[in-house]
Structure formats: structure tokens, C-alpha cells
Coordinates of C-alpha atoms and ligand atoms in Angstrom, one line a residue:
X97 CA 0.2 0.2 0.1
X98 CA 1.7 3.0 -1.1
X99 CA 1.2 6.4 0.7
X100 CA -0.4 8.0 -2.4
X101 CA -2.6 5.6 -3.3
X102 CA -6.2 6.4 -3.4
X103 CA -8.4 5.7 0.2
X104 CA -10.3 2.6 -1.0
X105 CA -13.8 3.6 -0.7
X106 CA -16.2 0.5 -1.6
X107 CA -18.3 -2.2 -0.6
X108 CA -18.5 -6.1 0.3
X109 CA -20.3 -8.9 -1.0
X110 CA -20.5 -12.4 -0.7
X111 CA -21.1 -15.3 -3.4
X112 CA -23.6 -17.4 -1.8
X113 CA -25.8 -14.1 -0.3
X114 CA -25.9 -12.6 -3.8
X115 CA -25.1 -14.8 -6.8
X116 CA -28.0 -17.4 -6.7
X117 CA -27.7 -19.6 -10.0
X118 CA -26.8 -22.3 -7.4
X119 CA -27.2 -25.4 -9.6
X120 CA -25.7 -23.8 -12.6
X121 CA -22.9 -24.0 -15.0
X122 CA -21.5 -26.8 -13.2
X123 CA -21.2 -25.7 -9.6
X124 CA -21.4 -28.1 -6.8
X125 CA -23.6 -27.5 -3.7
X126 CA -22.1 -25.7 -1.1
X127 CA -22.6 -25.7 2.9
X128 CA -25.1 -22.7 2.8
X129 CA -26.7 -24.2 -0.3
X130 CA -28.3 -26.5 2.4
X131 CA -29.3 -23.9 4.9
X132 CA -33.1 -22.6 4.8
X133 CA -34.7 -18.8 5.9
X134 CA -34.9 -18.3 9.9
X135 CA -35.5 -15.2 11.5
X136 CA -33.7 -13.7 14.7
X137 CA -36.1 -15.8 17.0
X138 CA -35.9 -18.9 15.0
X139 CA -32.7 -20.1 14.1
X140 CA -32.1 -21.3 10.2
X141 CA -32.6 -24.7 9.5
X142 CA -29.4 -26.7 8.2
X143 CA -30.8 -29.9 6.2
X144 CA -28.5 -33.2 5.1
X145 CA -29.9 -32.5 1.4
X146 CA -31.8 -30.2 -0.7
X147 CA -35.3 -31.3 0.4
X148 CA -38.5 -30.7 -1.8
X149 CA -40.9 -27.4 -0.5
X150 CA -38.2 -26.1 1.6
X151 CA -36.8 -22.3 0.9
X152 CA -32.9 -22.2 0.6
X153 CA -32.2 -18.3 -0.1
X154 CA -28.7 -19.1 -1.4
X155 CA -30.4 -20.7 -4.5
X156 CA -31.5 -17.7 -5.9
X157 CA -30.0 -14.9 -3.9
X158 CA -30.4 -11.4 -5.7
X159 CA -29.3 -13.2 -9.1
X160 CA -26.0 -11.2 -9.1
X161 CA -24.7 -14.6 -11.2
X162 CA -26.8 -12.8 -14.1
X163 CA -26.9 -9.1 -12.8
X164 CA -23.1 -8.3 -12.3
X165 CA -22.7 -6.2 -15.0
X166 CA -26.1 -3.7 -14.2
X167 CA -24.9 -4.1 -10.6
X168 CA -21.2 -3.3 -11.0
X169 CA -22.2 -0.1 -13.1
X170 CA -24.2 1.2 -10.2
X171 CA -21.3 0.8 -7.7
X172 CA -19.4 2.7 -10.6
X173 CA -22.0 5.4 -10.6
X174 CA -21.4 5.8 -7.1
X175 CA -17.7 6.1 -7.3
X176 CA -16.5 2.7 -5.8
X177 CA -12.8 2.5 -5.7
X178 CA -13.0 -1.2 -4.6
X179 CA -15.6 -3.9 -4.0
X180 CA -14.7 -6.8 -2.3
X181 CA -16.3 -10.4 -3.5
X182 CA -16.0 -13.7 -2.8
X183 CA -15.5 -16.8 -4.9
X184 CA -17.4 -19.9 -4.6
X185 CA -15.5 -22.8 -3.9
X186 CA -17.6 -25.3 -5.3
X187 CA -18.1 -22.8 -8.8
X188 CA -14.7 -24.2 -9.2
X189 CA -14.3 -27.5 -7.3
X190 CA -17.9 -28.8 -7.6
X191 CA -17.0 -31.5 -4.9
X192 CA -13.9 -29.9 -3.8
X193 CA -11.7 -32.6 -4.1
X194 CA -11.1 -32.9 -7.9
X195 CA -8.0 -32.6 -10.4
X196 CA -9.1 -30.1 -12.6
X197 CA -11.6 -27.3 -12.3
X198 CA -14.8 -26.2 -13.7
X199 CA -13.6 -23.8 -16.1
X200 CA -17.2 -22.4 -16.5
X201 CA -16.6 -21.3 -12.8
X202 CA -13.4 -19.8 -13.5
X203 CA -14.6 -18.0 -16.4
X204 CA -17.4 -16.6 -14.5
X205 CA -15.2 -15.0 -11.9
X206 CA -12.8 -14.1 -14.6
X207 CA -15.7 -12.2 -16.3
X208 CA -16.9 -10.3 -13.1
X209 CA -13.3 -9.2 -12.4
X210 CA -12.8 -7.8 -16.0
X211 CA -16.2 -5.9 -15.5
X212 CA -14.8 -4.3 -12.1
X213 CA -11.6 -2.9 -13.5
X214 CA -13.6 -1.6 -17.0
X215 CA -15.1 0.2 -14.7
X216 CA -12.2 1.5 -12.6
X217 CA -12.8 -0.7 -9.4
X218 CA -10.4 -2.5 -7.6
X219 CA -11.3 -6.3 -7.0
X220 CA -10.4 -7.3 -3.8
X221 CA -11.2 -11.2 -3.5
X222 CA -11.9 -13.4 -0.6
X223 CA -11.3 -17.1 -1.0
X224 CA -13.5 -18.3 1.5
X225 CA -16.7 -16.7 2.7
X226 CA -18.7 -19.6 3.8
X227 CA -18.5 -21.4 0.9
X228 CA -17.2 -25.0 1.3
X229 CA -18.5 -27.8 -1.1
X230 CA -20.8 -30.1 0.9
X231 CA -18.6 -32.9 0.0
X232 CA -15.8 -32.0 1.8
X233 CA -17.4 -32.1 4.8
X234 CA -19.5 -35.4 4.2
X235 CA -16.7 -37.2 2.7
X236 CA -13.7 -35.7 4.7
X237 CA -15.0 -34.3 8.0
X238 CA -14.2 -30.4 6.6
X239 CA -11.4 -29.1 8.4
X240 CA -10.7 -31.6 10.9
X241 CA -9.2 -33.1 8.4
X242 CA -5.6 -31.9 6.7
X243 CA -6.4 -33.2 3.4
X244 CA -8.7 -30.2 3.0
X245 CA -5.8 -27.8 3.6
X246 CA -4.5 -29.1 0.4
X247 CA -7.7 -29.1 -1.6
X248 CA -7.9 -25.7 -0.5
X249 CA -4.5 -24.7 -1.6
X250 CA -5.0 -26.4 -4.8
X251 CA -8.2 -24.4 -5.4
X252 CA -6.4 -21.2 -4.3
X253 CA -3.6 -21.7 -6.7
X254 CA -6.4 -22.4 -9.9
X255 CA -7.9 -18.7 -8.8
X256 CA -4.2 -17.1 -8.1
X257 CA -3.3 -18.3 -11.6
X258 CA -6.7 -17.5 -13.2
X259 CA -6.9 -14.2 -12.2
X260 CA -3.0 -13.1 -12.1
X261 CA -2.3 -9.7 -12.8
X262 CA -5.9 -8.2 -12.1
X263 CA -6.6 -8.9 -8.6
X264 CA -4.0 -7.3 -6.2
X265 CA -5.9 -7.9 -2.9
X266 CA -6.7 -11.3 -1.8
X267 CA -8.5 -12.1 1.4
X268 CA -7.9 -15.9 2.5
X269 CA -10.9 -16.6 4.7
X270 CA -13.9 -14.2 6.0
X271 CA -14.3 -14.3 10.1
X272 CA -12.8 -18.0 10.8
X273 CA -12.4 -16.2 14.2
X274 CA -16.1 -17.4 15.3
X275 CA -15.2 -20.9 15.1
X276 CA -15.1 -20.7 19.0
X277 CA -19.0 -20.5 19.9
X278 CA -19.8 -18.1 22.3
X279 CA -23.7 -18.2 22.7
X280 CA -26.4 -20.9 21.9
X281 CA -26.6 -19.7 18.6
X282 CA -23.4 -21.4 18.0
X283 CA -24.6 -24.1 15.0
X284 CA -25.0 -21.6 12.6
X285 CA -21.5 -20.1 13.3
X286 CA -19.8 -23.6 13.3
X287 CA -21.7 -24.7 10.2
X288 CA -21.1 -21.2 8.0
X289 CA -17.6 -21.4 9.0
X290 CA -16.8 -25.5 8.9
X291 CA -20.6 -26.8 7.5
X292 CA -20.6 -28.7 11.0
X293 CA -23.0 -27.9 13.7
X294 CA -21.7 -27.4 17.2
X295 CA -24.3 -29.4 19.0
X296 CA -23.8 -32.8 16.9
X297 CA -19.8 -32.7 17.2
X298 CA -18.3 -35.3 19.4
X299 CA -15.2 -34.3 21.5
X300 CA -16.2 -30.3 20.8
X301 CA -13.1 -29.0 22.2
X302 CA -10.6 -30.9 20.3
X303 CA -12.7 -30.7 17.1
X304 CA -13.0 -26.9 17.1
X305 CA -9.1 -26.6 18.4
X306 CA -8.3 -28.6 15.2
X307 CA -10.6 -26.7 12.7
X308 CA -9.1 -23.8 14.1
X309 CA -5.7 -24.7 14.0
X310 CA -6.2 -26.1 10.2
X311 CA -7.7 -23.5 9.0
X312 CA -5.1 -21.1 10.2
X313 CA -2.5 -22.9 8.9
X314 CA -4.2 -23.1 5.6
X315 CA -4.2 -19.3 5.8
X316 CA -0.7 -19.0 6.1
X317 CA 0.2 -21.4 3.7
X318 CA -2.4 -19.5 1.0
X319 CA -0.2 -16.3 1.9
X320 CA 2.9 -17.7 1.0
X321 CA 1.6 -19.4 -2.3
X322 CA 0.0 -16.3 -3.4
X323 CA 3.1 -14.7 -2.8
X324 CA 5.2 -17.4 -5.1
X325 CA 2.4 -17.2 -7.8
X326 CA 2.7 -13.3 -8.2
X327 CA 5.0 -11.7 -5.6
X328 CA 3.0 -8.4 -6.2
X329 CA 0.0 -10.1 -4.4
X330 CA -1.3 -8.3 -1.4
X331 CA -2.9 -10.9 0.9
X332 CA -4.8 -10.5 4.3
X333 CA -7.4 -12.1 6.1
X334 CA -10.5 -11.0 7.3
X335 CA -12.0 -11.1 11.4
X336 CA -15.3 -10.4 12.3
X337 CA -14.3 -8.2 15.9
X338 CA -16.2 -7.2 18.6
X339 CA -14.8 -5.3 21.5
X340 CA -16.1 -6.5 24.9
X341 CA -15.7 -3.5 27.1
X342 CA -15.4 -3.4 30.9
X343 CA -18.7 -2.8 33.1
X344 CA -16.7 -0.4 35.2
X345 CA -13.3 -0.2 36.9
X346 CA -13.5 -2.9 39.1
X347 CA -10.2 -5.0 38.2
X348 CA -11.6 -7.9 37.6
X349 CA -14.1 -6.3 35.1
X350 CA -11.3 -4.8 33.3
X351 CA -9.5 -8.2 33.3
X352 CA -12.8 -10.1 32.0
X353 CA -12.7 -7.2 29.1
X354 CA -9.1 -7.7 28.2
X355 CA -10.0 -11.9 28.1
X356 CA -13.2 -11.2 26.3
X357 CA -11.9 -8.9 23.7
X358 CA -8.6 -10.7 23.1
X359 CA -10.4 -14.5 23.0
X360 CA -10.1 -14.9 19.4
X361 CA -6.9 -13.2 18.6
X362 CA -4.9 -16.2 18.6
X363 CA -5.3 -16.9 15.0
X364 CA -4.3 -13.2 14.2
X365 CA -1.4 -13.5 16.3
X366 CA -0.5 -16.8 14.6
X367 CA -0.9 -15.2 11.1
X368 CA 1.1 -12.1 11.7
X369 CA 3.7 -13.2 14.1
X370 CA 5.5 -15.9 12.2
X371 CA 4.6 -18.7 14.6
X372 CA 1.5 -20.3 16.2
X373 CA 1.2 -18.6 20.2
X374 CA 2.7 -20.7 22.9
X375 CA 0.0 -19.2 25.1
X376 CA -2.5 -21.2 23.0
X377 CA -0.9 -24.4 23.0
X378 CA -0.6 -24.5 26.7
X379 CA -4.2 -23.4 27.2
X380 CA -5.0 -26.3 24.7
X381 CA -2.5 -28.7 26.6
X382 CA -3.9 -27.4 30.2
X383 CA -7.6 -28.5 28.7
X384 CA -6.6 -31.9 27.8
X385 CA -6.2 -30.9 24.0
X386 CA -3.9 -32.3 21.6
X387 CA -2.3 -30.5 18.5
X388 CA 0.8 -31.3 17.1
X389 CA 2.9 -28.1 15.7
X390 CA 5.1 -30.1 13.0
X391 CA 8.4 -28.6 11.9
X392 CA 6.9 -28.1 8.6
X393 CA 4.0 -26.2 10.0
X394 CA 6.3 -24.1 12.1
X395 CA 8.3 -23.3 8.6
X396 CA 4.8 -22.0 7.1
X397 CA 3.8 -19.8 10.0
X398 CA 7.2 -18.4 9.5
X399 CA 6.8 -17.9 5.7
X400 CA 3.0 -17.0 5.6
X401 CA 2.7 -13.6 7.6
X402 CA -0.1 -11.2 6.3
X403 CA 0.4 -8.5 4.5
X404 CA -2.9 -6.8 5.4
X405 CA -5.7 -6.8 8.1
X406 CA -9.1 -6.9 7.2
X407 CA -11.6 -6.0 10.0
X408 CA -15.4 -6.5 9.8
X409 CA -16.9 -4.2 12.6
X410 CA -20.4 -3.8 13.5
X411 CA -20.9 -3.5 16.9
X412 CA -19.5 -3.8 20.6
X413 CA -20.5 -5.7 24.1
X414 CA -19.6 -5.8 27.5
X415 CA -17.3 -8.4 29.0
X416 CA -19.4 -10.9 31.4
X417 CA -19.1 -9.9 35.1
X418 CA -19.9 -11.3 38.5
X419 CA -23.7 -11.3 38.9
X420 CA -24.8 -10.6 35.1
X421 CA -27.4 -13.8 35.0
X422 CA -30.2 -11.7 34.1
X423 CA -28.6 -9.5 31.1
X424 CA -29.0 -9.9 27.6
X425 CA -26.3 -11.6 26.1
X426 CA -25.3 -10.7 22.4
X427 CA -25.0 -12.9 19.3
X428 CA -21.3 -12.6 19.4
X429 CA -20.5 -13.1 23.2
X430 CA -20.9 -10.4 25.7
X431 CA -23.9 -8.9 27.1
X432 CA -25.6 -5.6 25.8
X433 CA -24.0 -2.1 27.0
X434 CA -26.7 -0.2 28.3
X435 CA -25.7 3.3 26.8
X436 CA -26.0 2.2 23.2
X437 CA -29.0 1.8 21.3
X438 CA -29.5 -1.4 19.0
X439 CA -30.7 -2.2 15.9
X440 CA -33.7 -4.2 15.1
X441 CA -31.8 -7.5 15.0
X442 CA -30.3 -6.3 18.2
X443 CA -26.7 -5.4 17.5
X444 CA -25.5 -2.7 19.6
X445 CA -24.5 0.3 17.8
X446 CA -21.2 2.0 18.7
X447 CA -19.3 3.9 16.4
X448 CA -16.5 4.6 18.9
X449 CA -16.3 1.0 18.9
X450 CA -14.4 0.9 15.5
X451 CA -12.2 3.8 16.5
X452 CA -11.1 1.6 19.7
X453 CA -10.6 -1.5 17.8
X454 CA -8.8 0.0 14.6
X455 CA -6.1 1.7 17.5
X456 CA -6.2 -1.7 19.2
X457 CA -5.1 -3.8 16.0
X458 CA -3.2 -1.4 14.7
X459 CA -1.0 -0.9 18.0
X460 CA -0.4 -5.0 18.2
X461 CA 0.2 -5.7 14.5
X462 CA 1.7 -2.4 12.9
X463 CA 0.0 -3.7 9.5
X464 CA -2.1 -1.9 7.3
X465 CA -6.2 -2.3 8.0
X466 CA -8.8 -2.3 5.6
X467 CA -12.5 -2.2 7.2
X468 CA -13.7 -4.9 5.1
X469 CA -17.4 -4.9 6.4
X470 CA -19.4 -2.2 8.4
X471 CA -23.2 -1.6 7.8
X472 CA -26.7 -1.4 9.3
X473 CA -29.3 -4.2 8.8
X474 CA -32.6 -2.4 8.8
X475 CA -36.1 -2.8 7.4
X476 CA -36.6 -0.5 4.6
X477 CA -40.2 1.3 3.5
X478 CA -40.9 2.5 -0.1
X479 CA -42.6 5.7 0.1
X480 CA -45.5 6.9 -1.9
X481 CA -43.2 8.9 -4.4
X482 CA -41.4 5.3 -4.9
X483 CA -38.3 6.6 -2.8
X484 CA -36.4 4.7 0.3
X485 CA -35.6 7.4 2.8
X486 CA -33.1 5.5 4.9
X487 CA -31.6 8.1 7.0
X488 CA -31.0 5.6 9.8
X489 CA -28.3 3.9 7.4
X490 CA -26.8 7.3 6.6
X491 CA -26.5 8.4 10.3
X492 CA -24.8 5.2 11.1
X493 CA -22.5 5.1 8.2
X494 CA -21.8 8.8 9.0
X495 CA -20.8 8.4 12.5
X496 CA -18.8 5.3 12.0
X497 CA -16.7 6.7 9.1
X498 CA -16.1 9.9 11.2
X499 CA -14.8 7.3 13.9
X500 CA -12.6 5.9 11.1
X501 CA -11.3 9.3 10.1
X502 CA -10.5 10.4 13.8
X503 CA -8.5 7.0 13.7
X504 CA -6.5 7.6 10.8
X505 CA -5.9 11.3 11.2
X506 CA -5.6 11.6 15.1
X507 CA -4.4 8.2 16.0
X508 CA -2.1 7.4 12.8
X509 CA -3.6 4.2 12.2
X510 CA -3.0 3.3 8.8
X511 CA -6.3 2.4 7.4
X512 CA -6.2 2.2 3.6
X513 CA -10.0 1.4 2.6
X514 CA -13.8 1.6 4.1
X515 CA -15.6 -1.5 2.5
X516 CA -19.5 -0.9 3.3
X517 CA -21.3 -4.3 4.0
X518 CA -24.0 -5.5 1.6
X519 CA -23.9 -2.3 -0.7
X520 CA -26.8 -3.8 -2.5
X521 CA -29.7 -5.6 -0.7
X522 CA -28.7 -9.3 -0.3
X523 CA -29.6 -12.6 1.7
X524 CA -28.4 -12.3 5.4
X525 CA -25.6 -14.3 6.5
X526 CA -27.2 -15.7 10.1
X527 CA -30.9 -15.3 9.2
X528 CA -31.0 -15.7 5.6
X529 CA -34.1 -13.1 5.8
X530 CA -34.3 -10.2 2.6
X531 CA -36.3 -7.6 5.0
X532 CA -32.7 -7.5 7.0
X533 CA -31.6 -4.8 4.4
X534 CA -28.1 -3.3 4.2
X535 CA -27.8 -1.7 1.0
X536 CA -27.7 1.7 -1.1
X537 CA -29.5 -0.3 -3.7
X538 CA -32.8 -1.5 -2.6
X539 CA -33.6 -5.1 -4.4
X540 CA -37.4 -6.1 -4.7
X541 CA -37.0 -9.4 -3.5
X542 CA -39.1 -10.4 -0.1
X543 CA -38.8 -13.0 2.2
X544 CA -41.7 -15.0 1.0
X545 CA -40.0 -15.0 -2.4
X546 CA -42.3 -12.8 -4.3
X547 CA -40.3 -9.6 -6.2
X548 CA -39.4 -8.8 -9.4
X549 CA -35.3 -8.6 -8.5
X550 CA -35.6 -4.8 -9.9
X551 CA -32.8 -2.3 -8.3
X552 CA -33.6 0.8 -7.2
X553 CA -31.3 3.2 -5.6
X554 CA -32.2 4.7 -1.9
X555 CA -31.1 7.7 -0.3
X556 CA -28.2 6.8 1.2
X557 CA -26.9 5.7 -2.5
X558 CA -26.4 9.9 -3.6
X559 CA -24.9 10.4 0.1
X560 CA -22.2 7.7 -0.3
X561 CA -21.6 9.2 -3.7
X562 CA -21.0 12.6 -2.2
X563 CA -18.9 11.0 0.6
X564 CA -16.6 9.5 -1.9
X565 CA -16.2 12.6 -4.0
X566 CA -15.6 14.8 -1.2
X567 CA -12.8 12.4 0.8
X568 CA -10.6 11.2 -1.9
X569 CA -7.8 10.3 0.6
X570 CA -7.1 11.1 4.6
X571 CA -4.1 13.1 4.7
X572 CA -2.3 14.0 7.7
X573 CA 0.3 16.9 7.7
X574 CA 2.6 15.5 10.1
X575 CA 2.7 11.9 8.7
Ligands
BG6_231 C1 -20.5 -10.7 8.7 C2 -20.1 -11.9 7.3 O1 -20.1 -11.6 9.8 O2 -22.2 -10.4 8.9 C3 -21.7 -11.2 6.2 O3 -19.3 -11.6 6.9 C4 -22.7 -11.1 6.7 O4 -21.4 -12.7 5.6 C5 -22.8 -9.8 7.6 O5 -23.8 -10.8 6.1 C6 -23.9 -9.2 7.9 O6 -24.8 -10.6 8.9 P1 -26.2 -10.4 8.7 O7 -26.4 -11.9 9.6 O8 -26.5 -9.0 9.2 O9 -26.2 -10.7 7.4

């Protein structure tokens, strides 16, 4: 990242939440193709196979597969400098363990990337955003099996070569840190990350530790591979992080806050510091978890350090404390903060938390950061003039962008981009709902499967367009 480069304003989307075309052009079945719609109260149902009469939102998404040109044109009209997409592994290797890739799948992403470049938009490509071929789960046990690391690397190599010279920024994984369950909603988290239900796992602690270790190892190996294929590749990994504040200045609460905020950072440590952290291995050992770090693994950790960190930020929480039993638990662990308002889905709205996190992560790793997701899921209404006045979304984004700016300009955090989550309405990852909308662009699709899929600009569309025009870069005279 060069200092004089433009700030990467843009958005993030994921294949399974927008593409649809779930069984077209040779695509295999991926884990999210087996998940029905749910609600905030009723979790999504995870099926063994595609069952008749059930509704699987990923099957149609918002039809980005056929409408990507129209959608990219709208992003370009807003002035996007970057778009983060994900590649659905099951389009490239339908079962995951084949020797040769499905060319139609490869070609689809080549066309999308070409379209982005044609529109002056930098593609940022995530290789794994909850899109594992189901076959790898059923026949190999998912990431519990080290063979899956090789299949993943083979798939990565195919894409590094297919998009060589066109894609500069790669992301190895999206939010693998949620593998360690924190709440009773844990089935959906372990499923979206590894295709396995937490409640059905034998020896849960050992299984989760093995999955987490193997994915972390896969990430460092992919970083090294990307650099080998093209030394100008910049490779990051994306983490979904939630600061857990202390309830008050009781030292025990401060300690709880440190522990809970930090509990998932061991993966980032492993990816940035050149070795899997000793403190985590000791913790595993004490808990009877068996993990062997071979010499070859040690070398891989040394050789696969990240070039940048991707940060998904939505909300913060309060760390658990003595006597908190009656308090409401948040989806990502921790409890609700009485000082903060929440979205309709119970996600606490905390712009300062973004500045806090940017500082926390930057001071620990001194690596460039890109905000890879941030946004508000809300119910939008079309008014009598056919317009969507989403001032609540503008307010949310404005406040977060202000805090990001403070982190860059006042705290000297090296942050090179802001990618808003869901610049076009898409299927929610946790609930599968369409009514939980994030976009600057409205998509006419409803939870009862009605809708024309027509795209319509919301008020926030023009607002974001102005932001991008106004703030081309954040320069600080003193830096
Ligand atoms: C992030 C995921 O955790 O949160 C996205 O990377 C997801 O895939 C986003 O869509 C928002 O969550 P949800 O459940 O509101 O779609």
C-alpha cells in the first residue's frame, strides 16, 4: 500500500448471499445451499440435502450471477474504488477434491473481475466466505482433516493463476474467528465456517481447536502461495471483531474485558507473528486438547505472514461480570451495553467501538488495515413517491466513518479503505432474511420469495456518492 494511493472506498458482498444460480454451469452444492431461511428468534434450519418444499435463500440470492454488469455499473456510478467479492469454491471445484477445475466457474469470476476493472474498481477477492463444497464435509470431515488444507490450496492456486495480474488484493478467509462458539446460537456459526453443527460434534473442544488450527495453517500457506505465484500480491485475512468493554473500573471487570476482547486474537497472532502462539498451545494442553505443531507447520507460519488485516465491525458488547445472569447475551458473546441503542436485530450501535478496534489492532500488529465490512441491517419502506428514505442508515455510516477518520488522522492508524457491507441488498448470513437490508441499492425481493429483483437507489446511494467525491484520501500533514 503506497501512501499516495487513493483511499479504497467501496463495498463488500459474498457469493452465497448474492449470486444465486446455485446449480448452474457446473456448480456443486456448497454448505450454505443447505440452509433455510430463519428469523432472529428462529434459527435457520440446516438440512442434510436439498429437500423439496423448503426454501433455501442462497439458491436464487439476488441473481448477481446474471445481473453483475448492472450491479457493477451502479457501484461505479456511486464512485466505488473497490469491491470485495468472494469466490464460491463449489463453482471452481464442485466437490472440492477434483484434480481439474470447472472452467465455467473460473470464467464467471474472470468476467466479474474484468467488469470491475473496466469500471475502474479494484477487485478484492475473498477465497472463503462460508462457501465450502458439501462433499468435503461429508467425505472428509471438513477442516478436521488436513487433506482439506491441500484441496483448499489447490483451489487457491487455480484462482491466483486465473486472476494473475488483475487481482492485487486477496483475502484467505472471512471471519474464521467465529469458530469458537460463544452463545447458544453456535450451530449457525460453526456451520457457516466449517459445515459442522456445534451441538452434534463429538469431543467439541478438540474438534474446534483442530478446525481452527487447520484453517489458520491453511491461511498462512495460502499467503505464501499467493506471494510465490505473484510477488506483487497483497494478502490479508478478514476477522469479525467485537470489543467487549468492562462494566466499570473494578479490576476484575477490566481483566474480563481484556480476556473476552482478546479471546479470538490468537489466530491473528499466528498469522502475523510468524508462529502459532505458545500461550494458546499451553491453554490447549491444560484443557486436554491434543495439537501437534510439526516442523513443517512452523516453517509455514514463518513464511506466510499477512500483508494486511481486514476488519469486519458491526457492534461492541460488555464483558461478562459477576452477577450478570439476568442480562441479555449478544449474538457474538458478551452482554448488551445499556449506553447503546441496538439495531432491530439486537446489534449494538457503537461508532466509537470502530475507532477503539482500529487502534487496538493497529498497535498490536502495525500492519495496514482495511475495514472490510461495516453497515446497518434495517427494514426499509418504499414511500408513496417510490423512494426509500434511509436516513437511519446514513446516520449509522456517517458516525462510523467519522470515527474511522479520527483513527486515521488523530491516532495515525494506517487504514487504507472502507468497504461498506452489503452495498446492494442481499441475503442475511445469520438469518437468511431479505428484509434485513443493508444496501444503498434496494432489491425487490421479499422473504416470501415474491419480487421482480428490480434494483432501485435509496437516499443513501447519493449520500455515499458525495462522501466518495469529497474524501478522496485522508492526509495528515504531520504524517
Ligand atoms: C458478517 C459476514 O459477519 O456479517 C457477512 O461476513 C454477513 O457475510 C454480515 O452478511 C452481516 O450479518 P447478517 O447476518 O446481518 O447478514
